[in-house]
mmCIF file of C-alpha atoms in Angstrom:
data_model
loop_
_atom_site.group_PDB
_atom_site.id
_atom_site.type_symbol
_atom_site.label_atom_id
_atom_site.label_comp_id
_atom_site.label_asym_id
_atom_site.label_seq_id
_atom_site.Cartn_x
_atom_site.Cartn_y
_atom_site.Cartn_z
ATOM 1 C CA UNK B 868 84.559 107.112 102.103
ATOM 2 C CA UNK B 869 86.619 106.951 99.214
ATOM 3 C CA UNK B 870 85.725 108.685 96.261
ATOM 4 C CA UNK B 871 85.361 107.834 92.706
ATOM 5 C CA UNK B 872 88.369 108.206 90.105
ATOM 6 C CA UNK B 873 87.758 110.727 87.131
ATOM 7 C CA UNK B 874 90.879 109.236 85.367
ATOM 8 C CA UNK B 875 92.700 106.020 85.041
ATOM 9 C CA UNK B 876 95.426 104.368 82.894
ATOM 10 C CA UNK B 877 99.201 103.745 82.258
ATOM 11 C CA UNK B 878 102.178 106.207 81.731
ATOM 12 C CA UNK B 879 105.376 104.633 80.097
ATOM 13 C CA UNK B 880 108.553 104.386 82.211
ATOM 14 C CA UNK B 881 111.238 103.547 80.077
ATOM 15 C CA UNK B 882 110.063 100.091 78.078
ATOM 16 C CA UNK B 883 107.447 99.723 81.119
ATOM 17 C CA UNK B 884 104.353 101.372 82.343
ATOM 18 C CA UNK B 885 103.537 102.356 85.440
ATOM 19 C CA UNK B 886 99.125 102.347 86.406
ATOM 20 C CA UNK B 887 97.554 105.661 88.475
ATOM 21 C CA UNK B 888 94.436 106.282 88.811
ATOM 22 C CA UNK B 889 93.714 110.192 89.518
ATOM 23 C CA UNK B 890 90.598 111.155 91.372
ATOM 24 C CA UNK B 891 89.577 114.964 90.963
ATOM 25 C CA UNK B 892 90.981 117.344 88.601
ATOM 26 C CA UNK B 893 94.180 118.313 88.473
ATOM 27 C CA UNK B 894 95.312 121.890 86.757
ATOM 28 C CA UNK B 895 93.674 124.247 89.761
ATOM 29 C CA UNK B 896 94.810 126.079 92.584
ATOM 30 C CA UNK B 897 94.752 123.796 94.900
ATOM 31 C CA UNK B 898 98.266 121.027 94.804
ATOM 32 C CA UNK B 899 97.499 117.737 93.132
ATOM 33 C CA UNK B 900 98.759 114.870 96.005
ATOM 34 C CA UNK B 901 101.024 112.127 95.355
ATOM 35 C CA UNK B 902 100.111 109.060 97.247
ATOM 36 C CA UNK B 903 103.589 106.714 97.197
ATOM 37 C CA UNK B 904 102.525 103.598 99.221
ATOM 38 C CA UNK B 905 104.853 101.197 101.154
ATOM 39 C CA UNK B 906 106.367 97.595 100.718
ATOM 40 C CA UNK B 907 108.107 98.203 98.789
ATOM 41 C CA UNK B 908 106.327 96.139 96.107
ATOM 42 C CA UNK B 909 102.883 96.495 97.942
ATOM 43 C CA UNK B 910 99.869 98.594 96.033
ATOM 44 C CA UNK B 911 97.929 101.355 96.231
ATOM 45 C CA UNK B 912 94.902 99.992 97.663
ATOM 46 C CA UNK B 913 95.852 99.990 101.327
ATOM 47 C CA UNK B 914 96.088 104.083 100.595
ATOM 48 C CA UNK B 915 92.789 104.716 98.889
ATOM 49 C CA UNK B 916 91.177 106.695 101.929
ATOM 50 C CA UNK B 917 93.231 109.438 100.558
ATOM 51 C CA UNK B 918 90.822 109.999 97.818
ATOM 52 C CA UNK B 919 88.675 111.589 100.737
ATOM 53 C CA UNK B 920 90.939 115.175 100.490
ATOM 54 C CA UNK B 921 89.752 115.234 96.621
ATOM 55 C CA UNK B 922 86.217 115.993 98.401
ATOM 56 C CA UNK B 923 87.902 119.292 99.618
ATOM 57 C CA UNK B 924 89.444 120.604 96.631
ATOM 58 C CA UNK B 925 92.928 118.017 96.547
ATOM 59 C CA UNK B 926 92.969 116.027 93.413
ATOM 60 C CA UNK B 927 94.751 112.549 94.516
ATOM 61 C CA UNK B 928 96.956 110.226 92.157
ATOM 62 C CA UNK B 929 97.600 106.951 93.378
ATOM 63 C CA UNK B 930 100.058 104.909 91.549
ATOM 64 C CA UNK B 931 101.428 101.049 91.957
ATOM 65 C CA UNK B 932 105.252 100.989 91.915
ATOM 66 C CA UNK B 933 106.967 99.049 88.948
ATOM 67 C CA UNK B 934 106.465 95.545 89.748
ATOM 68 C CA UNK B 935 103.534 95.692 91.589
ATOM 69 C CA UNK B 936 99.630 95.971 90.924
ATOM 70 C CA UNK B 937 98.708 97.026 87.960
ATOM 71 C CA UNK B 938 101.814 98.305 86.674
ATOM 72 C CA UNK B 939 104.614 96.043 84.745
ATOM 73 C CA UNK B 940 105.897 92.905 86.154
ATOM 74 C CA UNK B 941 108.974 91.560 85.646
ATOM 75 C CA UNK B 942 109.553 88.246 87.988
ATOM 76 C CA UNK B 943 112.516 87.396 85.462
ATOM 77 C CA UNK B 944 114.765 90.960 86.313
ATOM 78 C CA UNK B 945 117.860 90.579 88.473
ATOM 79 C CA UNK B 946 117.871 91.248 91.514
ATOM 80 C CA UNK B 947 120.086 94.514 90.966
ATOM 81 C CA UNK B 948 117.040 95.807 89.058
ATOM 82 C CA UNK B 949 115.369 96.841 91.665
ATOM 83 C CA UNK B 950 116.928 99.443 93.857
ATOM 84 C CA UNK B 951 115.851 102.664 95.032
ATOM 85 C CA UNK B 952 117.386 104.561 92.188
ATOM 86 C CA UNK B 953 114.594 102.834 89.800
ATOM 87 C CA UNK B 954 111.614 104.194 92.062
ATOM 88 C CA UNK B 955 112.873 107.522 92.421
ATOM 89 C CA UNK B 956 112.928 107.625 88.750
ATOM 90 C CA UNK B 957 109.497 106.282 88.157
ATOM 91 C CA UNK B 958 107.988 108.731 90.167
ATOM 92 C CA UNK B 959 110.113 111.803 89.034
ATOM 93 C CA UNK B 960 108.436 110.225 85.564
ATOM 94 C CA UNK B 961 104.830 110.080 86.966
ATOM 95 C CA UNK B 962 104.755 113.667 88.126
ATOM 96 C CA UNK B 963 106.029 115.177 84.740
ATOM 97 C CA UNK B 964 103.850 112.204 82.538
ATOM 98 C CA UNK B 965 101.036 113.601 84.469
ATOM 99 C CA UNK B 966 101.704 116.942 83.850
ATOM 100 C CA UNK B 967 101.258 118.413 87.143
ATOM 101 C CA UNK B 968 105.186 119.066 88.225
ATOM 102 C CA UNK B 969 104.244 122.926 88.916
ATOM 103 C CA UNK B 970 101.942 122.150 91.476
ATOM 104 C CA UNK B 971 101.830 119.125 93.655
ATOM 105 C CA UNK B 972 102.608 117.360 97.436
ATOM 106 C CA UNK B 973 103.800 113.882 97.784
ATOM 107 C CA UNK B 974 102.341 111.407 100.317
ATOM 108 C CA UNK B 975 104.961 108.870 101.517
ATOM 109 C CA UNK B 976 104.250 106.126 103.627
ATOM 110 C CA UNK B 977 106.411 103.635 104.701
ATOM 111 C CA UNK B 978 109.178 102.348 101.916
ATOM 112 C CA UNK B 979 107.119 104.986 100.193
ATOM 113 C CA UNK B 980 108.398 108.008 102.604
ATOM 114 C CA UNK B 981 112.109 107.304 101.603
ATOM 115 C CA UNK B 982 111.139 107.309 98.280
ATOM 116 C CA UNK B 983 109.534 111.059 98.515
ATOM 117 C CA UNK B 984 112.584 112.530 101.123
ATOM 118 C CA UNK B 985 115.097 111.616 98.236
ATOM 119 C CA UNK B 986 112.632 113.032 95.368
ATOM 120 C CA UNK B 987 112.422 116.391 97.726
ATOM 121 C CA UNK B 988 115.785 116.718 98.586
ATOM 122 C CA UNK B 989 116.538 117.343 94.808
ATOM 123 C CA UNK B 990 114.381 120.945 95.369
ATOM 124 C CA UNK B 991 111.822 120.390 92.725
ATOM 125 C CA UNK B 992 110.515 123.969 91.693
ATOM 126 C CA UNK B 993 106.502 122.749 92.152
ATOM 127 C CA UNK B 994 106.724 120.813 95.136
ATOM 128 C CA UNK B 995 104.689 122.598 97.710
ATOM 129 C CA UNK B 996 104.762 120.047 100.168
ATOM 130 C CA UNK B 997 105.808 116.776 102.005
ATOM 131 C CA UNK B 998 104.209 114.063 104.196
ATOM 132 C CA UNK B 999 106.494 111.667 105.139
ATOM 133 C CA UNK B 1000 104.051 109.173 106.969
ATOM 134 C CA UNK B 1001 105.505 105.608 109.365
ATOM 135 C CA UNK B 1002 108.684 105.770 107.498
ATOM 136 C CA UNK B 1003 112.030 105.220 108.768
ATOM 137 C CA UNK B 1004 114.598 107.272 107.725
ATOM 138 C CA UNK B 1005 117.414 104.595 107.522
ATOM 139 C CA UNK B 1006 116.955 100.371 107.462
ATOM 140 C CA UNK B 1007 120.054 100.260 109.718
ATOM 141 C CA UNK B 1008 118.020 102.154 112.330
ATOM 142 C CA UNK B 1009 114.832 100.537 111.240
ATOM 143 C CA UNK B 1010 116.521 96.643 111.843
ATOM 144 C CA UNK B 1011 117.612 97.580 115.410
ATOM 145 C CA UNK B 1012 114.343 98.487 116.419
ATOM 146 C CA UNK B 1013 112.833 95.506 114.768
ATOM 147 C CA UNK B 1014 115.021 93.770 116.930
ATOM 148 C CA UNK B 1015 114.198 95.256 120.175
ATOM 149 C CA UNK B 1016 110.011 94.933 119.160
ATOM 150 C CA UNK B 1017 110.667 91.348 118.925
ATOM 151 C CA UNK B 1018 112.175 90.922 121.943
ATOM 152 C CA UNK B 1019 109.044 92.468 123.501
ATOM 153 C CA UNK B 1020 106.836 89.790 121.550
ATOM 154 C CA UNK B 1021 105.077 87.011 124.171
ATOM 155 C CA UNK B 1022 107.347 84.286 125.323
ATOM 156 C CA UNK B 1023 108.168 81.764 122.288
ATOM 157 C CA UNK B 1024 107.227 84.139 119.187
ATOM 158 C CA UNK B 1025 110.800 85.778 118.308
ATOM 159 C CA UNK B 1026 111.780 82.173 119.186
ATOM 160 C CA UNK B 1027 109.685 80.577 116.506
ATOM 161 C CA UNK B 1028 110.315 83.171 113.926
ATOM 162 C CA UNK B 1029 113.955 82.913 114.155
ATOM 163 C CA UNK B 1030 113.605 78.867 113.683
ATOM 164 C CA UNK B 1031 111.357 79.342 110.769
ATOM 165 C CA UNK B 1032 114.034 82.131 109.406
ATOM 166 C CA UNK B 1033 117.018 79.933 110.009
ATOM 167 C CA UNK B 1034 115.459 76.646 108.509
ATOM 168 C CA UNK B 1035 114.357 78.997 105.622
ATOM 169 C CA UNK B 1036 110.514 77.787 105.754
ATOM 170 C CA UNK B 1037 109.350 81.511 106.170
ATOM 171 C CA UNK B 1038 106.087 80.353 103.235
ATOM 172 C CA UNK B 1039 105.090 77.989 105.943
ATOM 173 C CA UNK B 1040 101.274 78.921 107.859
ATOM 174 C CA UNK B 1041 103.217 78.634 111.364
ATOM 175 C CA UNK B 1042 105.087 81.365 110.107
ATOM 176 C CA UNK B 1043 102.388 83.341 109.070
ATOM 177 C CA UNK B 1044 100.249 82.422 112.391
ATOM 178 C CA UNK B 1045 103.563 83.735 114.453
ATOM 179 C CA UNK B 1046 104.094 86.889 112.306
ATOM 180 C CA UNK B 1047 100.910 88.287 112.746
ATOM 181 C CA UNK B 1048 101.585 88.742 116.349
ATOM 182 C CA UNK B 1049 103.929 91.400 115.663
ATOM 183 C CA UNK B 1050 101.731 92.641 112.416
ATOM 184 C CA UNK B 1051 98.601 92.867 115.427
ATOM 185 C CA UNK B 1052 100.397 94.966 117.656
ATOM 186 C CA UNK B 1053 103.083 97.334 115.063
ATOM 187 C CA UNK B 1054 101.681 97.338 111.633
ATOM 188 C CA UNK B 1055 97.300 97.031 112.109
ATOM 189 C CA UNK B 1056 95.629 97.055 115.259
ATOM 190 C CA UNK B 1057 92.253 96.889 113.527
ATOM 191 C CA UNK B 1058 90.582 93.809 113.693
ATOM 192 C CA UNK B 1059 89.545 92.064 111.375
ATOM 193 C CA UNK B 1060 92.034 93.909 109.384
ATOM 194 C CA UNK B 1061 90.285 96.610 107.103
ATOM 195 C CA UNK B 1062 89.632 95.288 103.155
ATOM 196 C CA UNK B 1063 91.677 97.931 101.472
ATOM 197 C CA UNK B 1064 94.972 96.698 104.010
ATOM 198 C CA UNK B 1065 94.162 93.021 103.141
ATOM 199 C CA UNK B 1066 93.459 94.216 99.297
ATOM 200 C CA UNK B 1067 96.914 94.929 99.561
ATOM 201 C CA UNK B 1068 98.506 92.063 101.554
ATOM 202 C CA UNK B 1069 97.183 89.718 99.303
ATOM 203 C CA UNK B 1070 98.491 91.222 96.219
ATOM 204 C CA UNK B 1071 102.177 91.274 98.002
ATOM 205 C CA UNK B 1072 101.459 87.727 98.383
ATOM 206 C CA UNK B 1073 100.483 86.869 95.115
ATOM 207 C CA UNK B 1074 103.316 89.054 93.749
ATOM 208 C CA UNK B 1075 106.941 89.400 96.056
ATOM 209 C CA UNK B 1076 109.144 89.396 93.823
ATOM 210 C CA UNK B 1077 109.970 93.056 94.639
ATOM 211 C CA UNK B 1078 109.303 92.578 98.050
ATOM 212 C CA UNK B 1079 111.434 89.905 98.532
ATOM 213 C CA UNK B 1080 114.664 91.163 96.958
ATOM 214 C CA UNK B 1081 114.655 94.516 98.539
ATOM 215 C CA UNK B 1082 113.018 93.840 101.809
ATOM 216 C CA UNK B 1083 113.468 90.305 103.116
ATOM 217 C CA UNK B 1084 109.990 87.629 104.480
ATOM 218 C CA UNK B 1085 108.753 89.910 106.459
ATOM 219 C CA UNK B 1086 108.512 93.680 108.026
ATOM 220 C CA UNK B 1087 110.601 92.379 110.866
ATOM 221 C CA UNK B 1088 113.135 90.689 108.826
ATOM 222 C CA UNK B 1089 115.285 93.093 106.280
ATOM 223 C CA UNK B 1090 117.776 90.884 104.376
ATOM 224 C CA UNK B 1091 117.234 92.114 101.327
ATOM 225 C CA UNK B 1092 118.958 95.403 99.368
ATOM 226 C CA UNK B 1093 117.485 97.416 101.201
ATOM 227 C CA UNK B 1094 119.319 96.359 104.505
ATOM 228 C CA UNK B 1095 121.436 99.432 104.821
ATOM 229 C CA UNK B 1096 119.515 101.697 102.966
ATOM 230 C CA UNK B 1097 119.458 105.418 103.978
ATOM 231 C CA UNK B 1098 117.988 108.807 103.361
ATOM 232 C CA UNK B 1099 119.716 110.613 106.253
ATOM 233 C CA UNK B 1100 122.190 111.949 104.041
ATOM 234 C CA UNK B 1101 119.836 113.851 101.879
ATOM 235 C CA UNK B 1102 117.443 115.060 104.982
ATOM 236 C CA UNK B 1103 119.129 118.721 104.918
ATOM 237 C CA UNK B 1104 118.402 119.347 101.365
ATOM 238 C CA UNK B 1105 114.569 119.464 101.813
ATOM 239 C CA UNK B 1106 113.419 123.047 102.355
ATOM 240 C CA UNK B 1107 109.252 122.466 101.842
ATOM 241 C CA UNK B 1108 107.400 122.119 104.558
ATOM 242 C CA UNK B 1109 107.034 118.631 106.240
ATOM 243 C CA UNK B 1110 104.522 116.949 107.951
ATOM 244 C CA UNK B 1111 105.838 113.397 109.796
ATOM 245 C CA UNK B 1112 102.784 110.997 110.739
ATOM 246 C CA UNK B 1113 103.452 107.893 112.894
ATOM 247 C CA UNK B 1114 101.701 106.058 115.434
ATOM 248 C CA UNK B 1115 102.578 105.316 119.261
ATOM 249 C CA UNK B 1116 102.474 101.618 118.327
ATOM 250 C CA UNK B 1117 104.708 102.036 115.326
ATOM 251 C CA UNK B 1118 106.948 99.563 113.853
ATOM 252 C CA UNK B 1119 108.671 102.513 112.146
ATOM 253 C CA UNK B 1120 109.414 103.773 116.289
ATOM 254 C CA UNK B 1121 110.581 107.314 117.211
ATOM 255 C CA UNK B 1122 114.362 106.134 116.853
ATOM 256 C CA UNK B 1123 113.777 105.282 113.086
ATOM 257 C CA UNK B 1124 111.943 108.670 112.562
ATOM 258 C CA UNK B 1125 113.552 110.850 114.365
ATOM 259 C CA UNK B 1126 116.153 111.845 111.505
ATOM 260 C CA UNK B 1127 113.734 113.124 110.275
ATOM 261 C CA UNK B 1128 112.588 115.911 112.511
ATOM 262 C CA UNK B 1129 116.077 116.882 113.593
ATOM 263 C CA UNK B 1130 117.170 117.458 110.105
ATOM 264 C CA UNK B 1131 114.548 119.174 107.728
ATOM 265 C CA UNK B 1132 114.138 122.657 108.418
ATOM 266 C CA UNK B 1133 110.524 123.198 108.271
ATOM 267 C CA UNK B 1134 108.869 119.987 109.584
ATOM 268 C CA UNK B 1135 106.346 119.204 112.777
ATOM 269 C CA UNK B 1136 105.999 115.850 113.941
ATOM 270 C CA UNK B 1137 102.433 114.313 114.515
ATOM 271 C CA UNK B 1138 102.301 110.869 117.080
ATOM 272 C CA UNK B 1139 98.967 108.957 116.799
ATOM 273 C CA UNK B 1140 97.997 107.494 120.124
ATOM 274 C CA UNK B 1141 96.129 104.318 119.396
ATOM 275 C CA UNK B 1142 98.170 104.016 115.815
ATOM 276 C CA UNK B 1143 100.851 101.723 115.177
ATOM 277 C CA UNK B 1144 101.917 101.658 111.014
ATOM 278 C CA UNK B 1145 98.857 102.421 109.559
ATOM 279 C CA UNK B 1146 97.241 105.386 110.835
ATOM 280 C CA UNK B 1147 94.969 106.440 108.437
ATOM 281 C CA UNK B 1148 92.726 103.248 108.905
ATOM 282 C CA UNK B 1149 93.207 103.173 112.811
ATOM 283 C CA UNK B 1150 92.164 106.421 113.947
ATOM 284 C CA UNK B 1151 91.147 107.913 110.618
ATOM 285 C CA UNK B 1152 89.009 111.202 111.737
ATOM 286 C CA UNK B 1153 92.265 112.323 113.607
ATOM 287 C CA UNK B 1154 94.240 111.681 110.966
ATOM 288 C CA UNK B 1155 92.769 113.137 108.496
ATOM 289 C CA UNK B 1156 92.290 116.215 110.598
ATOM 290 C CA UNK B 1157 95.918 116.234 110.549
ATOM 291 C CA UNK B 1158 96.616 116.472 107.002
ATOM 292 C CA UNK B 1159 93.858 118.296 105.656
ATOM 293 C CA UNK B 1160 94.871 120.945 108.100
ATOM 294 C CA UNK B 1161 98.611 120.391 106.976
ATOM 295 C CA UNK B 1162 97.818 121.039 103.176
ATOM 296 C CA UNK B 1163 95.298 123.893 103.655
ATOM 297 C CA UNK B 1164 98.231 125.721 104.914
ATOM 298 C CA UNK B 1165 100.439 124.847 102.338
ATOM 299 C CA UNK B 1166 97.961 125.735 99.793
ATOM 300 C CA UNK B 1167 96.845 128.894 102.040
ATOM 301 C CA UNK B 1168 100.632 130.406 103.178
ATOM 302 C CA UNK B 1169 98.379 132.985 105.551
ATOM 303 C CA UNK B 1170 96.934 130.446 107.442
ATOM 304 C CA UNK B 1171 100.385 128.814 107.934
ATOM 305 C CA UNK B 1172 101.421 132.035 109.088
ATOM 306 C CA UNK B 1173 98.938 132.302 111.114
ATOM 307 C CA UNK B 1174 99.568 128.598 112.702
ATOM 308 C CA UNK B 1175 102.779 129.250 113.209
ATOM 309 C CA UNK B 1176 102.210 131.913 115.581
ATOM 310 C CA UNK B 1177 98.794 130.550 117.704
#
């Protein structure tokens, strides 16, 4: 279960603000953890299970991206506005605004992991850690698979998707009705889907601006700025140790990830069974056995030591 914030609020970014909510304290031993959540242009809310490590000594700051949730919105930028650039920034700005840049691990999932590879590949002295979770490491690799999961969809879906993409009626509730067979089987096998996952999915709806110019109508459908969009480049740079989540089911499938693995040095790989993109609602006790283990050892180097060599 979640657990209440002890802080909330707005840092400036710039002539915006960006909204976190912190839940422990911050300022001890232990690293603070830096949830970056998906879309991009999604929120937090899909992520708040994460509160659960502040229960064992890991204070947790959640954040929503510029342009998203709580934090500034700005329907009216241009479309070059928003590029990857502008998040790396904001959350090089969180960390500092915050004040816990000596000490800290950053949570990536999705859109969210490539946002946290490029923020560790610039060797940050408190960065103790990195959990790249159901990301892809390029959109190049990430839009061939999509392709191929389609393909595998029942008879007539990819069909009707591609109409409704081609005629440009992607708002439309056939649309919707033929996405969700892909969402059911590659992004949330839980059903009905869990309220902090649709907490999130509605906001995106209400608000897609960001969505929409980087990403494209839908997971399976990158058009946006984001279409060739790539972290590979940076991979060898990060020297913390790594922790990559995904799930068997995975839109984000072992060809997008495995960049990843092959190129930072200290990094183990973790494949959920009965997951697909959002592990940490559909098997949650085994995931969060998974990274609590993960960030004892970071915060305890002897008992990485000692996992290293069992």
């Amino acid at each position: 279960m979640a657990v209440a914030p002890t802080a909330k609020g707005w840092v400036p970014f710039g002539e915006h603000r960006t909204w976190y909510r912190v839940t422990g304290q911050p300022g001890g031993a232990a690293p603070a953890v830096v949830v970056v959540h998906g879309g991009p242009g999604s929120t937090h809310d899909y992520l708040l299970s994460l509160t659960e490590l502040a229960g064992h000594g890991f204070p947790v700051v959640h954040y929503d991206q510029l342009g998203s949730g709580g934090s500034s919105r700005l329907p009216d930028a241009e479309p070059g506005f928003w590029n990857p650039e502008l998040f790396g920034d904001e959350l090089d700005n969180l960390v500092h605004r915050l004040g816990i840049e000596d000490n800290y691990v950053l949570y990536g999932q999705s859109w969210g992991g490539l946002v946290v590879a490029r923020h560790a590949a610039e060797r940050p002295d408190g960065l103790r850690g990195l959990v790249i979770a159901n990301s892809p490491a390029s959109y190049e690799l990430w839009r061939g698979e999509m392709d191929r999961l389609r393909a595998l969809l029942p008879p007539g879906v990819d069909e009707g998707l591609r109409a409704h993409e081609t005629a440009g009626t992607t708002d439309t509730q056939e649309y919707f009705d033929l996405m969700r067979v892909f969402y059911d089987r590659h992004v949330c096998r839980v059903l009905p889907w869990p309220p902090d996952y649709v907490a999130s999915f509605m906001e995106m709806a209400d608000n897609n601006t960001v969505y929409s110019v980087m990403n494209g109508p839908s997971e399976f459908t990158v058009t946006g700025t984001l279409a060739d969009y790539s972290v590979i480049d940076r991979l060898d740079d990060i020297e913390v140790p790594t922790l990559l989540i995904s799930g068997a089911h995975d839109e984000a499938t072992p060809a997008t990830v495995q960049p990843y693995y092959d190129r930072i040095h200290d990094v183990r790989w973790e494949i959920l069974p009965e997951s697909s993109h959002v592990p940490h609602l559909e098997e949650p006790e085994r995931f969060r056995e998974i990274l609590l283990g993960f960030l004892q050892e970071v915060h305890s180097p002897a008992e990485r030591e000692v996992a290293s060599h069992g």
